[in-house]
GROMACS .gro file of C-alpha atoms in nm:
model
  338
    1UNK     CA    1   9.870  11.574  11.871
    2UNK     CA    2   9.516  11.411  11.938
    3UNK     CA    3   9.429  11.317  12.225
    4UNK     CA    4   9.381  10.945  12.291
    5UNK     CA    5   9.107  10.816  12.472
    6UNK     CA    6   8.882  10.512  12.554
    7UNK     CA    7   8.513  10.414  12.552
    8UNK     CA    8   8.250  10.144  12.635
    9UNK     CA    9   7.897  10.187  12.734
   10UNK     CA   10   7.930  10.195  13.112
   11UNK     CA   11   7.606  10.022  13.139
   12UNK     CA   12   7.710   9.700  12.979
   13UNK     CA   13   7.948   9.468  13.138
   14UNK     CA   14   8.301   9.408  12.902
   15UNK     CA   15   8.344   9.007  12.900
   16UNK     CA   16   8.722   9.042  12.816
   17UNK     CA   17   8.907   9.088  13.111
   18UNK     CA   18   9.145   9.397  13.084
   19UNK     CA   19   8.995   9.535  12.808
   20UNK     CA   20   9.004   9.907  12.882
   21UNK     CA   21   8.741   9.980  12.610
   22UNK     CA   22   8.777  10.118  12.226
   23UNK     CA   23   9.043  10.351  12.194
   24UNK     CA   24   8.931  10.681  11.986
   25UNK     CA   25   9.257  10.917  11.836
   26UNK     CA   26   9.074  11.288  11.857
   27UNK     CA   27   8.718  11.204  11.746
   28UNK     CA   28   8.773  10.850  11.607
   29UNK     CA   29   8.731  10.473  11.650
   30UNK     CA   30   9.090  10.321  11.590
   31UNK     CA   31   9.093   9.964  11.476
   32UNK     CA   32   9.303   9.817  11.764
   33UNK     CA   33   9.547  10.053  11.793
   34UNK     CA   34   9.556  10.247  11.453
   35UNK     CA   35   9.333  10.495  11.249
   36UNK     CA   36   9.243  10.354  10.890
   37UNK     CA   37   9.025  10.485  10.642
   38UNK     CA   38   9.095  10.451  10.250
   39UNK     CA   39   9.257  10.739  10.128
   40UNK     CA   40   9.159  10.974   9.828
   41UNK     CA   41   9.511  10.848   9.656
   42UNK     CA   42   9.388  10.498   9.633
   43UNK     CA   43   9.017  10.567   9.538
   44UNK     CA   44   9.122  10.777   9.253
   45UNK     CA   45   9.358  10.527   9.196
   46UNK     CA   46   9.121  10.298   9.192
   47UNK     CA   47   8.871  10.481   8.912
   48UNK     CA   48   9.140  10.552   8.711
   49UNK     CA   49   9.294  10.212   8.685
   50UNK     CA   50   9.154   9.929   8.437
   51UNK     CA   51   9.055   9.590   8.620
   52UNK     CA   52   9.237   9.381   8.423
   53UNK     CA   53   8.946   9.103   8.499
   54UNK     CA   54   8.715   9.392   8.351
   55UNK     CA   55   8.601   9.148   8.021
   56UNK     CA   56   8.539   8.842   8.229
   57UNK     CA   57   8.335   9.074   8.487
   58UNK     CA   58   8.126   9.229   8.187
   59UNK     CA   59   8.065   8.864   8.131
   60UNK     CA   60   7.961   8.743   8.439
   61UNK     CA   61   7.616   8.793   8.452
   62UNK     CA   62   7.628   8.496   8.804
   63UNK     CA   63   7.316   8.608   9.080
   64UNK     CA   64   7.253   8.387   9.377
   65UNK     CA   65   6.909   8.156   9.325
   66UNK     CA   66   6.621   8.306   9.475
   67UNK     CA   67   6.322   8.115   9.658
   68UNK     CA   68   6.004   8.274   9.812
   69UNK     CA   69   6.086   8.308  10.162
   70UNK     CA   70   5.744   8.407  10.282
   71UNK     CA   71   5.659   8.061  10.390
   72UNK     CA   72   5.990   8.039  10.622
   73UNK     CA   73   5.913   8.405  10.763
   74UNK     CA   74   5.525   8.353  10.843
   75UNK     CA   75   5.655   7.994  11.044
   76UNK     CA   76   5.780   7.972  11.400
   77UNK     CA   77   6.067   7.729  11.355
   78UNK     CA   78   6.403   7.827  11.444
   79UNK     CA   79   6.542   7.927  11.086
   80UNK     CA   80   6.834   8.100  10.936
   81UNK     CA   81   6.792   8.284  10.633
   82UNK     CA   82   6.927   8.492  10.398
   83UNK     CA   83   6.812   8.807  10.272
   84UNK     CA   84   7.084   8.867  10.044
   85UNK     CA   85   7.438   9.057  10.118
   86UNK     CA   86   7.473   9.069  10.494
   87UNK     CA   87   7.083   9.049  10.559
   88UNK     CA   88   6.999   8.772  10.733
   89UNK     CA   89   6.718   8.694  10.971
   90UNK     CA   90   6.765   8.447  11.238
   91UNK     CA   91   6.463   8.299  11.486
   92UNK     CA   92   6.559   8.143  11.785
   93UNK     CA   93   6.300   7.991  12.000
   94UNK     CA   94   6.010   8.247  11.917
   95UNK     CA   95   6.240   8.552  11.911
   96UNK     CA   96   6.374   8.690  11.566
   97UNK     CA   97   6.650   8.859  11.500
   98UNK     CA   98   6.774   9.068  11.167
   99UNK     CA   99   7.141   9.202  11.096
  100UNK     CA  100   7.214   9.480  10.860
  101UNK     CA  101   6.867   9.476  10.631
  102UNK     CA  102   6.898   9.626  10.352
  103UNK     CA  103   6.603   9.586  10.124
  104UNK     CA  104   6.581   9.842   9.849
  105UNK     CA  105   6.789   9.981   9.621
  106UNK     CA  106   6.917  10.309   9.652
  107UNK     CA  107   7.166  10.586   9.438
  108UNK     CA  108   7.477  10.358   9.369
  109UNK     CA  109   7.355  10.023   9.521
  110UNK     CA  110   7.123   9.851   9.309
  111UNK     CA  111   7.020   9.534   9.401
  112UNK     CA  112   7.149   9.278   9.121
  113UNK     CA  113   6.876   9.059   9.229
  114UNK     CA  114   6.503   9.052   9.387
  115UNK     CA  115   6.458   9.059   9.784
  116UNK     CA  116   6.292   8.739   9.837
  117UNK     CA  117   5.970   8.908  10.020
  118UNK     CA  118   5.797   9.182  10.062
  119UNK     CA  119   5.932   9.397  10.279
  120UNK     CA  120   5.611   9.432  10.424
  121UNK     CA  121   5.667   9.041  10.515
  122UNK     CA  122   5.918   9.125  10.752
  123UNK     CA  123   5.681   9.210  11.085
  124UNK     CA  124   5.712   9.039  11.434
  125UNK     CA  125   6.090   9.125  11.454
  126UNK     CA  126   6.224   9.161  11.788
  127UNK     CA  127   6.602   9.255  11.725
  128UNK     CA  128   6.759   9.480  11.484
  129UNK     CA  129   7.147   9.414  11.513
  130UNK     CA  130   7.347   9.679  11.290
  131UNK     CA  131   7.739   9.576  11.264
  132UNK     CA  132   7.834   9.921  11.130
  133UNK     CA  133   7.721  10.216  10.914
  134UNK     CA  134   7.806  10.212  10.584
  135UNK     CA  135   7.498  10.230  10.352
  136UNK     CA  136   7.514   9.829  10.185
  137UNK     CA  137   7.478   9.790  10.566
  138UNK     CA  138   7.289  10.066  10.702
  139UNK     CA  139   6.994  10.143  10.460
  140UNK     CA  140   6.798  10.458  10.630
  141UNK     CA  141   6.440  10.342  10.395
  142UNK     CA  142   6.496  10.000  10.517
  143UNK     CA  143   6.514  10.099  10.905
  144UNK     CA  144   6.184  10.329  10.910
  145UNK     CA  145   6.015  10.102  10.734
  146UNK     CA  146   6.101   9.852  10.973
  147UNK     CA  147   6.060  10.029  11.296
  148UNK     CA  148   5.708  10.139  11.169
  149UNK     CA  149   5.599   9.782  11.120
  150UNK     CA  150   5.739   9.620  11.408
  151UNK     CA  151   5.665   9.858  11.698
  152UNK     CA  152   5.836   9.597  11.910
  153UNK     CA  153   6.153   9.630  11.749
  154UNK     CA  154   6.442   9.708  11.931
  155UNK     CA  155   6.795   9.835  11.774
  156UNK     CA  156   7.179   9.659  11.901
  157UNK     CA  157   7.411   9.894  11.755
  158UNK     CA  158   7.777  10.009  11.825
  159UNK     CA  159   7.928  10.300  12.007
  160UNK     CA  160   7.806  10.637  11.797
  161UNK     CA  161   7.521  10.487  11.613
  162UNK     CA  162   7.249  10.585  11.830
  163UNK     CA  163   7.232  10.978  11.716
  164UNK     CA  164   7.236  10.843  11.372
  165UNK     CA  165   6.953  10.564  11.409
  166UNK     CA  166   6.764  10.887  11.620
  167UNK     CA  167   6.680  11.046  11.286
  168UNK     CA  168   6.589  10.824  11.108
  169UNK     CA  169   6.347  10.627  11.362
  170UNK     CA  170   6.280  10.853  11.640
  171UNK     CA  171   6.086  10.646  11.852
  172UNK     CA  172   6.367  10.302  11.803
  173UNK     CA  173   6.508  10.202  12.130
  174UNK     CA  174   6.841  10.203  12.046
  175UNK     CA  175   7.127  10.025  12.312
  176UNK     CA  176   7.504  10.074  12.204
  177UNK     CA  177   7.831   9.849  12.324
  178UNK     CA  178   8.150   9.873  12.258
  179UNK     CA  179   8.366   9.548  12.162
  180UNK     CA  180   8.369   9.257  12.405
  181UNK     CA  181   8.025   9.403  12.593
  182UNK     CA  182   7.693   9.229  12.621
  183UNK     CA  183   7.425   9.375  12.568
  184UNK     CA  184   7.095   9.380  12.792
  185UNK     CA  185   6.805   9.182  12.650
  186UNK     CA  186   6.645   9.203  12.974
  187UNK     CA  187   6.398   8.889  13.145
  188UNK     CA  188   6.330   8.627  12.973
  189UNK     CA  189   6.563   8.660  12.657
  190UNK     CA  190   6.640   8.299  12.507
  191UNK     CA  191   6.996   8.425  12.432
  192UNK     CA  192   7.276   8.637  12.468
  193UNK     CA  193   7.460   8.882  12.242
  194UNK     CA  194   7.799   8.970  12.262
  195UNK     CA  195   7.943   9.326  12.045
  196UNK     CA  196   8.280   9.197  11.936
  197UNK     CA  197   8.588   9.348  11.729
  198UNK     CA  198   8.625   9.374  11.343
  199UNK     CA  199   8.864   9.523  11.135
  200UNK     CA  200   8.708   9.784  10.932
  201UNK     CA  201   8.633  10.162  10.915
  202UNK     CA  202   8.327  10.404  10.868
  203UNK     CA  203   8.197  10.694  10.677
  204UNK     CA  204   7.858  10.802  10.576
  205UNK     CA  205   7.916  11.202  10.525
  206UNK     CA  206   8.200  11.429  10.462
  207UNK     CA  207   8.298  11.480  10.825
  208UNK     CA  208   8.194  11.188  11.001
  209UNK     CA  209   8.542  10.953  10.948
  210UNK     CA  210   8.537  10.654  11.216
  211UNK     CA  211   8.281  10.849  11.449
  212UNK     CA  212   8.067  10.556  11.443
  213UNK     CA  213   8.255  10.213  11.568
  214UNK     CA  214   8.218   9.887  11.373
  215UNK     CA  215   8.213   9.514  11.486
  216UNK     CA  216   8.054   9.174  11.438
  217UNK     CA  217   7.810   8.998  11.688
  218UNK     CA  218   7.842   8.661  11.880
  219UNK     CA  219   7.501   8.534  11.973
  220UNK     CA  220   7.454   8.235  12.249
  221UNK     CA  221   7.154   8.061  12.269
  222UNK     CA  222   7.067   7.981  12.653
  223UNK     CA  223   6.920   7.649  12.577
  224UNK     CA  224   7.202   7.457  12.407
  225UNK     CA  225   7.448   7.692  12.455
  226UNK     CA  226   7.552   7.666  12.030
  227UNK     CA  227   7.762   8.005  11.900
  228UNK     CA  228   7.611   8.166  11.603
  229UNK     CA  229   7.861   8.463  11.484
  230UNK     CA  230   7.821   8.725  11.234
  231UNK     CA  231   8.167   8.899  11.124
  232UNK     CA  232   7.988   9.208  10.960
  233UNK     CA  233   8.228   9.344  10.718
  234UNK     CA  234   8.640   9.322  10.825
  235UNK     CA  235   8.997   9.222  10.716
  236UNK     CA  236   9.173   8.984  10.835
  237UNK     CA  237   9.341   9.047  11.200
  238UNK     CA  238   9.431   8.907  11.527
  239UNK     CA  239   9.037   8.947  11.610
  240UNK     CA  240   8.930   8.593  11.521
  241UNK     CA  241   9.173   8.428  11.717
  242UNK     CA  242   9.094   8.646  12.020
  243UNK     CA  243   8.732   8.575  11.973
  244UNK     CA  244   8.791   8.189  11.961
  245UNK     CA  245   9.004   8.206  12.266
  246UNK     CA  246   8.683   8.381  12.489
  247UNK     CA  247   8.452   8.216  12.340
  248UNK     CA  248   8.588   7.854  12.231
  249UNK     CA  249   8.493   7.657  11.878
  250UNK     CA  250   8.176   7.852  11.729
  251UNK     CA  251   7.888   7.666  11.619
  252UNK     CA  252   7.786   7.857  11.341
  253UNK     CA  253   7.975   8.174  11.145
  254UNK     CA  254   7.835   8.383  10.931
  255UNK     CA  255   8.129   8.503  10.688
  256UNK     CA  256   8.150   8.779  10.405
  257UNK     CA  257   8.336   8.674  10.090
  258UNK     CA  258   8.329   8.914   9.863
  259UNK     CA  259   8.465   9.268   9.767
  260UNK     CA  260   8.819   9.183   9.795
  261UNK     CA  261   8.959   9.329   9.442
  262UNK     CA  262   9.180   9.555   9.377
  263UNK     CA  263   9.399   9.430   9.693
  264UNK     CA  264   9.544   9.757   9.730
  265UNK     CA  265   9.182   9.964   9.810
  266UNK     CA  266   9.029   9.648   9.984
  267UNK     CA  267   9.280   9.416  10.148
  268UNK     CA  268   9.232   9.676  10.478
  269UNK     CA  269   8.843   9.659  10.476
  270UNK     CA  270   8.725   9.308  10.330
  271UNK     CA  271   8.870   8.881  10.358
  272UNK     CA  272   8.895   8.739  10.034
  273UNK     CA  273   8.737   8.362  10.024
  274UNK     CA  274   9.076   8.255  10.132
  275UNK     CA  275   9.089   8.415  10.444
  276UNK     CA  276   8.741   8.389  10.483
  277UNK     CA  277   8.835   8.027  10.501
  278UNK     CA  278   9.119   8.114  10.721
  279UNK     CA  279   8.922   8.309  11.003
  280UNK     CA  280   8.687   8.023  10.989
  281UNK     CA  281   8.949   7.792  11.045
  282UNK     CA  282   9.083   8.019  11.315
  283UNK     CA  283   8.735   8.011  11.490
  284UNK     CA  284   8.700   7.673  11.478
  285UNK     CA  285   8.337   7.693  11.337
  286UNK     CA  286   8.163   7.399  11.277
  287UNK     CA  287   7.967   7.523  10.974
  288UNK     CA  288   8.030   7.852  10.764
  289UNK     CA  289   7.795   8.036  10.615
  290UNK     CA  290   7.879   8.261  10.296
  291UNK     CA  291   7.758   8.667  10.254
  292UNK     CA  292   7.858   8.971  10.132
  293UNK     CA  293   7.860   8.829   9.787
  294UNK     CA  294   7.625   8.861   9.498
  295UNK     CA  295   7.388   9.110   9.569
  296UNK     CA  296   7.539   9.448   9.493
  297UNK     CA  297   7.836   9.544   9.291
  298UNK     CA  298   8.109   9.709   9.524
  299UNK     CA  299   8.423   9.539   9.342
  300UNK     CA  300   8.648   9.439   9.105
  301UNK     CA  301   8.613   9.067   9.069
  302UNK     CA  302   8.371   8.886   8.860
  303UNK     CA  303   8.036   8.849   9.030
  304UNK     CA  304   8.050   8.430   9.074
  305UNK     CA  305   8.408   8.425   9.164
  306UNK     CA  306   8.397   8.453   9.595
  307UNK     CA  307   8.126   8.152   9.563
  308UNK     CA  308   8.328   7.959   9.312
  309UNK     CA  309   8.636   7.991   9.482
  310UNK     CA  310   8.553   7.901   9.810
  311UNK     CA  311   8.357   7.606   9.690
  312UNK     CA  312   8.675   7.464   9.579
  313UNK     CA  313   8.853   7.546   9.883
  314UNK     CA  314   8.640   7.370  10.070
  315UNK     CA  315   8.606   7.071   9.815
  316UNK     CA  316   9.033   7.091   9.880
  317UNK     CA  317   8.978   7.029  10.199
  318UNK     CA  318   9.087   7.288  10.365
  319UNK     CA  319   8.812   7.423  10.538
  320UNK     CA  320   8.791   7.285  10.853
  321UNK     CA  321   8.351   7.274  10.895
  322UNK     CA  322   8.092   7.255  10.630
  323UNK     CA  323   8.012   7.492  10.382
  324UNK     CA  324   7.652   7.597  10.348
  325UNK     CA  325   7.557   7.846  10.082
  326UNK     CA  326   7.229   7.894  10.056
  327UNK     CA  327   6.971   8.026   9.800
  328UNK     CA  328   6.874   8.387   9.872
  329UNK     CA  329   6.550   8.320  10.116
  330UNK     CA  330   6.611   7.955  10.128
  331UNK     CA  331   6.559   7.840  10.556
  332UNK     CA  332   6.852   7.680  10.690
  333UNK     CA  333   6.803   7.439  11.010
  334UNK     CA  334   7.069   7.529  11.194
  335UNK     CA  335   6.972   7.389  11.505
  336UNK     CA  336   6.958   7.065  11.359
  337UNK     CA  337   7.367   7.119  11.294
  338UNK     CA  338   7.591   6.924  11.471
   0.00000   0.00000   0.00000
């Protein structure tokens, strides 16, 4: 039998009182209290099978809009914006931060459509936040490049990333938590960030199953004290209403959509725009934000169906804040939300 154990980083303090740390089974992360990673039955499965939506997908030739974001990026204003997929960059009183970039294409992800700059556009960042490591999230060209134009840069990662982020960027600081730990900005930060629990799974290699943990971030801004929180990828699970009962209603959640079909190889790693809806609704967040849709192919369902349904959900009313979806680079204001 494995042996069960449990880890934080004993440098950071755990905000959730109790919480003993992330239990590992042998070598690997569990999600709560179980091991998952899709099995070889259901990806076969899953090659072998016909989507029966397979016509209406061939179809579907749907890409988010793209705008120029240069203009946003080269400003100082506290902005939002989106990169595409789970990129986003977010500036917050003359600090920027940027979760999971991903920038180029690479051998089975091909962006669908353009980045919307350069990547060579993307300098003064202070904060690279990376949720987990598979490769739509972790891109390896993406984080030399950055680290070599933004000597500044400094990497938030979770427990187990830190040898992998190592060789690719040597010289990257690189700080690890575990779920429900803040990290250490040190003086003078204009925020805080939080490491908190997803429900997901990881696997770059042959032999490195759940070695690296995977999460979503919370980030408070000192000033105002407004919630911005990014889910990374994750099912559905008891997570979101443990995060809303630390942290209260959320100000601003940053939710993936898509990569939900077939049920039976995704329901354990991805929320459909239902429950996307749901853990918003859960969280109490004032405004949701819309990713993980659009920008690379990973699924079965048609590439404008995550947007289109949870446009009407939320024209149903039953999403309890607003729905922004922006254009790819497009600057949202979201300290102007109420």
């Amino acid at each position: 039998m494995a042996s069960v154990s449990y880890l934080n980083n004993p440098a950071l303090p755990t905000v959730r009182p109790g919480y003993p740390g992330n239990k590992r089974i042998g070598n690997q992360f569990a999600n709560g209290d179980a091991l998952y990673a899709p099995t070889a039955a259901d990806v076969l499965k899953w090659q072998l099978a016909t989507n029966p939506q397979k016509e209406e997908k061939k179809r579907d030739h749907w890409v988010p809009r793209v705008v120029d974001a240069a203009g946003a990026l080269a400003g100082t204003d506290d902005v939002l914006l989106w990169l595409g997929h789970a990129s986003f960059v977010l500036r917050i009183a003359g600090q920027t931060l940027l979760f999971d970039p991903v920038l180029f294409s690479s051998f089975g992800l091909r962006r669908r459509h353009p980045l919307p700059c350069r990547p060579e556009d993307l300098v003064g960042i202070d904060w690279l936040l990376l949720s987990h490591g598979h490769r739509d999230h972790l891109d390896e060209a993406s984080v030399k490049l950055l680290a070599q134009q933004n000597p500044q840069l400094r990497a938030l990662t979770p427990l187990g990333m830190g040898p992998l982020l190592r060789s690719m960027a040597p010289s990257l600081p690189v700080q690890e938590a575990g779920w429900w730990q803040q990290y250490d900005l040190g003086p003078g930060a204009p925020f805080e960030v939080y490491y908190l629990p997803a429900s997901h799974w990881h696997r770059r290699g042959l032999f490195d199953v759940n070695t690296v943990l995977w999460g979503s971030f919370l980030i408070k801004v000192t000033a105002t004290d407004k919630l911005i929180y990014f889910a990374g990828d994750t099912s559905f699970g008891n997570h979101f209403e443990q995060i809303e009962r630390q942290f209260g209603p959320l100000d601003v959640v940053l939710m993936p959509i898509g990569a939900y079909k077939p049920p039976y190889m995704m329901t354990k790693s991805h929320v459909n725009p239902h429950e996307a809806a749901k853990a918003a609704n859960v969280l109490r967040a004032g405004h949701l934000v819309p990713m993980h849709y659009g920008t690379f192919d990973l699924s079965d369902e048609p590439a404008a169906e995550p947007l289109r349904q949870l446009t009407e959900i939320a024209a149903g009313g039953m999403l309890r804040g607003e729905l922004h979806a922006p254009a790819v680079g497009e600057a949202l204001p979201w300290q102007d939300w109420e």
